[in-house]
XYZ file of C-alpha atoms in Angstrom:
443
model
C 226.187 59.164 30.189
C 227.515 58.185 33.854
C 226.170 55.217 35.525
C 223.102 56.203 37.569
C 222.140 54.110 41.035
C 218.493 53.444 40.848
C 216.138 52.375 43.305
C 213.163 49.627 42.535
C 209.778 50.969 43.810
C 209.775 48.797 47.043
C 213.109 50.081 47.828
C 211.618 53.673 47.843
C 208.826 53.034 49.604
C 210.750 50.954 52.331
C 212.892 54.275 52.769
C 209.649 56.226 52.972
C 208.505 53.471 55.642
C 211.326 53.893 57.697
C 211.372 57.580 57.678
C 207.833 57.752 58.488
C 208.216 54.948 61.626
C 211.487 56.870 63.040
C 209.915 60.453 62.922
C 206.087 59.755 63.361
C 206.577 57.453 66.287
C 203.546 58.699 68.573
C 199.996 59.107 68.395
C 198.006 62.433 67.509
C 194.619 63.580 68.199
C 192.966 65.294 64.720
C 189.978 67.123 63.834
C 188.187 66.118 60.626
C 185.107 65.795 58.602
C 184.057 62.328 57.257
C 183.577 62.401 53.418
C 183.191 58.581 53.612
C 182.525 55.815 55.791
C 182.453 51.949 54.914
C 182.615 49.010 56.760
C 184.349 45.492 55.415
C 185.172 42.524 57.335
C 184.750 44.047 60.598
C 187.300 46.815 59.807
C 186.117 50.319 59.074
C 187.647 52.619 56.315
C 187.137 56.427 56.513
C 188.113 58.722 54.168
C 188.813 62.282 55.958
C 188.530 65.795 54.437
C 189.247 69.370 56.141
C 187.231 72.249 54.132
C 187.923 75.989 53.899
C 185.455 77.527 56.401
C 183.724 80.087 54.019
C 183.912 78.327 50.398
C 183.444 74.768 51.808
C 186.606 73.738 49.373
C 188.641 70.988 50.418
C 192.009 71.652 51.550
C 193.262 68.538 52.818
C 192.504 64.495 52.646
C 193.747 61.278 53.961
C 192.832 58.013 54.349
C 192.021 56.290 57.691
C 191.523 52.804 58.789
C 190.286 51.338 61.964
C 190.955 47.774 62.530
C 188.627 45.329 63.762
C 189.936 44.659 66.943
C 189.922 48.248 67.456
C 186.467 49.199 66.019
C 184.628 46.396 67.973
C 185.192 48.220 70.913
C 184.919 51.781 69.551
C 181.838 51.731 67.512
C 179.106 50.773 70.176
C 180.587 53.092 72.523
C 180.552 55.820 70.110
C 177.003 55.133 69.013
C 175.827 54.800 72.737
C 176.991 58.155 73.678
C 176.116 59.956 70.259
C 172.936 58.189 69.396
C 174.320 57.815 65.712
C 176.466 55.806 63.779
C 179.646 57.534 61.973
C 178.165 58.965 58.530
C 179.548 61.368 55.707
C 179.310 64.921 56.968
C 179.765 63.918 60.347
C 182.601 65.895 62.337
C 185.036 63.574 64.314
C 188.164 63.791 66.584
C 190.073 60.745 65.980
C 193.264 59.547 67.908
C 195.487 58.282 65.149
C 199.060 57.383 64.394
C 200.870 56.966 60.975
C 201.470 53.829 59.178
C 202.884 53.199 55.358
C 202.890 50.114 53.555
C 205.161 49.421 50.806
C 202.200 47.754 49.002
C 199.339 49.892 50.204
C 200.657 53.361 50.811
C 200.081 55.652 53.586
C 197.103 56.045 56.030
C 196.253 57.112 59.514
C 195.327 54.111 61.463
C 192.486 55.070 64.101
C 192.972 53.867 67.510
C 190.059 55.890 69.303
C 187.359 58.124 68.845
C 186.116 60.826 71.062
C 182.386 61.121 70.844
C 182.083 63.957 73.269
C 183.659 66.173 70.253
C 180.895 64.930 67.934
C 178.321 65.558 70.549
C 179.185 69.092 70.943
C 179.069 69.458 66.936
C 175.916 68.026 66.634
C 174.660 70.171 69.298
C 175.757 73.122 67.633
C 174.495 71.929 64.179
C 171.020 71.271 66.161
C 171.187 74.555 67.612
C 171.753 76.161 63.940
C 168.884 74.355 62.665
C 166.690 75.998 65.629
C 167.862 79.291 65.329
C 166.993 79.032 61.317
C 163.651 77.655 62.195
C 162.834 80.247 64.696
C 164.198 83.503 62.433
C 161.514 81.772 59.540
C 158.954 82.118 62.240
C 157.879 78.389 61.697
C 159.576 76.852 64.910
C 156.052 77.086 66.957
C 153.473 77.029 64.076
C 152.508 73.582 65.100
C 151.963 74.387 68.643
C 149.496 77.251 67.710
C 147.089 74.419 65.913
C 144.381 72.606 68.259
C 143.733 68.616 68.023
C 139.889 68.636 66.453
C 137.465 67.274 69.341
C 136.725 64.518 67.393
C 140.303 63.238 66.274
C 139.634 59.833 64.968
C 140.841 59.639 61.440
C 144.646 59.202 61.741
C 147.227 59.683 59.358
C 150.311 57.345 60.167
C 153.788 57.556 59.023
C 155.767 54.441 59.967
C 157.622 51.591 58.645
C 155.440 49.257 56.932
C 154.990 46.026 59.242
C 156.983 47.303 62.316
C 155.945 46.297 65.582
C 155.164 49.444 66.778
C 153.105 50.581 64.276
C 151.113 47.089 65.137
C 151.024 48.207 68.717
C 149.634 51.509 68.107
C 146.949 50.396 65.884
C 145.944 47.620 68.447
C 145.832 49.901 71.260
C 143.519 52.386 69.243
C 141.291 49.125 68.350
C 141.116 48.117 71.958
C 139.776 51.553 73.329
C 136.445 51.394 72.264
C 136.477 54.695 70.033
C 135.642 54.540 66.201
C 139.403 55.129 65.234
C 140.363 54.787 61.707
C 144.076 54.636 60.604
C 145.727 54.936 57.313
C 149.530 54.122 56.805
C 151.700 56.318 54.708
C 154.952 53.974 54.458
C 158.185 55.530 55.333
C 161.802 54.357 56.007
C 162.541 55.226 59.635
C 166.275 54.912 59.955
C 169.176 55.114 58.115
C 170.016 58.026 55.417
C 166.654 57.801 53.757
C 164.636 59.193 56.838
C 164.401 62.856 56.142
C 163.428 62.338 52.097
C 161.032 59.234 52.883
C 159.056 61.266 55.893
C 158.928 64.167 53.322
C 157.430 62.204 50.621
C 154.796 60.241 52.872
C 153.950 64.263 54.289
C 153.449 65.063 50.712
C 151.080 62.331 50.069
C 149.088 63.058 52.948
C 149.042 66.429 51.844
C 147.714 65.900 48.395
C 144.869 63.515 49.880
C 144.019 66.682 51.830
C 144.360 69.104 49.234
C 141.633 66.819 47.072
C 139.317 66.446 49.636
C 139.120 70.257 50.175
C 138.458 71.266 46.275
C 136.399 68.201 45.549
C 132.994 69.431 44.203
C 131.009 66.204 44.181
C 130.642 66.324 48.364
C 130.671 68.614 51.138
C 134.199 69.723 51.419
C 135.940 67.921 54.530
C 139.713 67.089 55.177
C 140.272 63.227 55.234
C 142.495 63.338 58.127
C 142.197 64.850 61.736
C 145.964 64.655 62.607
C 149.732 63.048 61.401
C 151.493 60.348 63.777
C 154.688 59.800 63.183
C 156.071 56.942 65.051
C 159.164 54.578 64.915
C 158.614 51.291 66.711
C 162.336 49.604 67.947
C 165.613 50.333 65.821
C 168.649 51.225 66.860
C 169.346 54.773 68.910
C 171.800 55.359 66.689
C 169.390 55.673 63.942
C 168.147 59.195 65.009
C 170.062 61.502 62.707
C 167.587 61.596 59.939
C 165.319 63.495 62.400
C 167.796 66.249 62.993
C 167.524 67.918 59.678
C 166.331 71.314 58.341
C 164.158 70.301 55.675
C 162.320 67.928 57.671
C 161.729 69.991 60.540
C 160.442 72.755 57.946
C 158.149 70.639 56.522
C 156.482 69.094 59.701
C 156.440 72.924 61.460
C 154.643 74.041 58.268
C 152.463 71.226 58.030
C 148.300 72.206 58.296
C 147.527 69.174 60.602
C 148.549 68.714 63.700
C 151.663 66.262 64.001
C 152.322 64.035 67.036
C 155.815 62.450 67.210
C 156.626 59.231 69.063
C 160.036 57.720 67.785
C 160.942 55.813 70.747
C 164.306 57.560 72.327
C 165.073 58.514 75.672
C 167.665 60.944 74.975
C 167.524 64.652 74.447
C 164.826 65.737 72.080
C 165.430 65.892 68.325
C 164.454 68.769 66.203
C 161.518 66.782 64.968
C 160.340 66.692 68.396
C 160.822 70.186 69.004
C 158.818 71.594 66.094
C 155.939 68.750 66.324
C 152.645 69.527 67.660
C 153.254 66.870 70.968
C 155.753 64.587 71.321
C 155.530 61.431 73.364
C 158.297 58.773 73.711
C 156.886 55.481 71.981
C 153.959 54.402 69.300
C 151.955 53.128 72.521
C 152.274 56.395 74.197
C 151.135 58.257 70.842
C 148.228 55.938 70.986
C 147.323 56.548 74.507
C 147.710 60.213 73.906
C 144.968 59.949 71.520
C 142.777 57.706 73.594
C 143.077 60.046 76.221
C 142.165 62.970 74.019
C 138.930 61.033 73.075
C 137.934 60.301 76.792
C 138.327 63.754 77.500
C 136.050 65.019 74.935
C 133.554 61.980 75.930
C 134.011 63.496 79.376
C 132.859 66.981 78.227
C 130.206 65.677 76.147
C 129.032 63.669 79.480
C 129.016 66.855 81.367
C 127.526 69.276 78.880
C 124.626 66.567 78.447
C 124.225 66.488 82.320
C 124.531 70.528 82.248
C 121.766 70.498 79.172
C 119.552 68.409 81.217
C 119.821 70.543 84.341
C 119.381 73.633 82.641
C 116.437 72.320 80.801
C 114.894 71.307 84.116
C 115.373 74.624 85.256
C 113.750 76.388 82.539
C 111.103 73.988 82.656
C 110.328 74.739 86.310
C 110.555 78.438 85.429
C 108.169 78.359 82.638
C 105.559 75.987 84.513
C 105.642 78.855 87.313
C 104.604 81.225 84.844
C 102.289 79.192 83.115
C 100.314 78.783 86.261
C 100.472 82.783 86.945
C 99.268 83.324 83.196
C 96.484 80.732 83.543
C 94.742 82.961 86.489
C 95.179 85.977 84.374
C 93.640 84.448 81.255
C 89.904 84.864 82.009
C 90.310 88.577 83.046
C 92.723 89.195 80.004
C 90.068 87.480 77.875
C 87.344 89.678 78.935
C 89.552 92.717 78.729
C 90.623 91.888 75.285
C 87.008 91.061 74.180
C 85.615 94.502 75.399
C 88.181 96.414 73.806
C 87.796 94.614 70.493
C 83.916 95.140 70.511
C 84.213 98.644 71.052
C 86.773 98.879 68.249
C 84.840 96.719 66.019
C 81.935 99.023 66.564
C 83.660 102.201 65.991
C 84.799 100.825 62.682
C 81.516 100.021 61.809
C 80.456 103.528 62.252
C 83.439 104.777 60.364
C 82.650 102.560 57.664
C 78.844 103.400 57.337
C 79.787 107.107 57.403
C 82.579 106.428 54.697
C 80.179 104.548 52.554
C 77.413 107.331 52.539
C 79.876 109.960 51.355
C 81.476 107.755 48.999
C 77.574 107.241 47.618
C 76.783 110.601 47.746
C 80.161 111.919 46.034
C 79.561 109.086 42.951
C 75.619 110.408 42.736
C 77.087 113.881 42.236
C 79.575 112.727 39.826
C 76.900 111.017 37.843
C 74.569 113.860 37.706
C 77.229 116.499 36.578
C 78.097 113.773 33.591
C 74.422 113.395 32.714
C 74.020 117.233 32.582
C 76.978 117.448 30.385
C 76.455 114.444 28.090
C 73.637 115.890 26.004
C 75.409 119.151 24.449
C 78.585 117.270 24.277
C 76.812 114.517 21.944
C 75.214 117.052 20.011
C 78.726 119.118 19.179
C 80.367 115.775 18.231
C 77.366 114.798 15.702
C 77.431 118.450 14.277
C 81.388 118.185 13.619
C 80.831 114.850 12.223
C 78.321 115.603 9.755
C 80.531 118.952 8.762
C 83.112 116.527 8.091
C 80.860 114.081 5.608
C 79.693 117.501 3.725
C 83.531 118.110 3.012
C 84.411 114.382 2.118
C 81.271 114.368 -0.602
C 82.245 117.824 -1.983
C 85.810 116.288 -2.415
C 84.707 113.178 -3.850
C 82.298 115.213 -6.491
C 85.340 117.081 -7.470
C 87.268 113.728 -8.370
C 84.522 112.209 -10.499
C 85.878 111.545 -13.665
C 82.879 111.965 -15.779
C 83.401 115.669 -14.703
C 86.434 115.799 -16.566
C 85.119 113.869 -19.688
C 82.455 116.494 -19.932
C 85.074 119.279 -20.215
C 86.669 117.742 -23.225
C 89.451 115.494 -21.926
C 90.059 111.459 -22.458
C 91.075 108.826 -20.588
C 93.236 106.192 -22.241
C 93.512 102.468 -20.593
C 95.713 99.635 -21.750
C 94.444 96.308 -20.646
C 92.168 98.193 -18.235
C 94.963 100.431 -16.786
C 95.088 104.169 -17.218
C 98.236 104.943 -19.481
C 99.811 108.061 -17.841
C 102.938 108.311 -20.016
C 103.558 107.457 -23.642
C 106.924 105.464 -22.742
C 104.546 102.799 -21.281
C 103.401 101.832 -24.655
C 105.216 99.898 -27.385
C 104.261 98.946 -30.688
C 101.297 96.626 -31.355
C 99.602 97.448 -27.887
C 95.596 98.045 -28.264
C 94.647 100.698 -26.172
C 91.030 102.384 -25.491
C 90.297 105.953 -25.346
C 87.108 107.067 -23.485
C 85.390 110.198 -24.365
C 82.356 111.636 -22.505
C 80.088 109.775 -24.931
C 81.944 106.653 -26.316
C 85.288 105.421 -26.419
C 87.595 104.015 -29.341
C 90.112 101.347 -29.818
C 93.393 102.085 -31.394
C 96.682 100.188 -32.083
C 100.059 101.581 -31.097
C 102.669 102.015 -34.073
């Protein structure tokens, strides 16, 4: 076997590095999707992926790194422009150059990121979510709801202990209205925003459903509206409010939802589908206080209107009463005359009717009296005839007549014997004749 020249792995990797350094000398702008992003010691490590458009199957992968010196400048600029941090699933345009290290292998080194490309992709995704919501017919459902006149019971979704929530509650408390709030804690920044807010909405819906189905008291919902507020926090953490699942849950929620998530950039999808959108938690409180004040003004105006109408009505009725007072004596006299005439007429009709009824009753009595004597005689004659017939039948059934004809009657223990099978040996029987009787023993 001939002697073969071999290379060490380091020598081979050195050759690869020389080829890359000599051929891939420039920088390239590349479009890719972030499969993973993590920071360590000020450096940013990314895994890039390209997926097939229709099947979503990865067709290319690569590792990329942004060193601390570059990342310290790129990160704040990107987040300021896009309003979001880099995160998995985001599409980005990176400026990279190739680097191969004998010990660590190949990677693309990121020297710049174009935030406008990501903004365009985010805008496209937002428009796609809006299009889908409109196709489902839920985009405008919240705006079809109305805040109740007495909107005082508020379900709040916010971070527990957040300054914005405290400001919100303090402003409501200082308003002088009897607001009541209940906090449903949720994560308001980061990747858990969507699921956390949906869980809070489910908790509010469960409390509302329990109250509406309770049989112990009159069914009333425990809340008048829902407020989603986010006090402070980085503008870069707004991506969780631009999701389809959260938008669908908010759009189809049965209570009006007010959002005050504290940002000045374009509206997020959550703002678009909510009942009303304000910028900050204090603005949300101001909206509720203003609504209560408007209702109070309506009540005051209604009270004044009612008092005015009542006074008008009293004046009209007083005028009518005075007019009626002048007519009352004549009306009373006329009514009295009419009633007296009516009473006299009824008395005459009553006397005539009584006389006719008495005459009719007397005639019926005379007629019945004339019919009573013959009817009684016929009944007595009929009953007498029936009695004679019964006497004849009783006579014909007299046992003594049968004995005179030569018949006899046999008895056992005082009971008539009608058939021989009723007797048994040793029974003592009595035979009665027309004259006398005989005792016998059955053998």
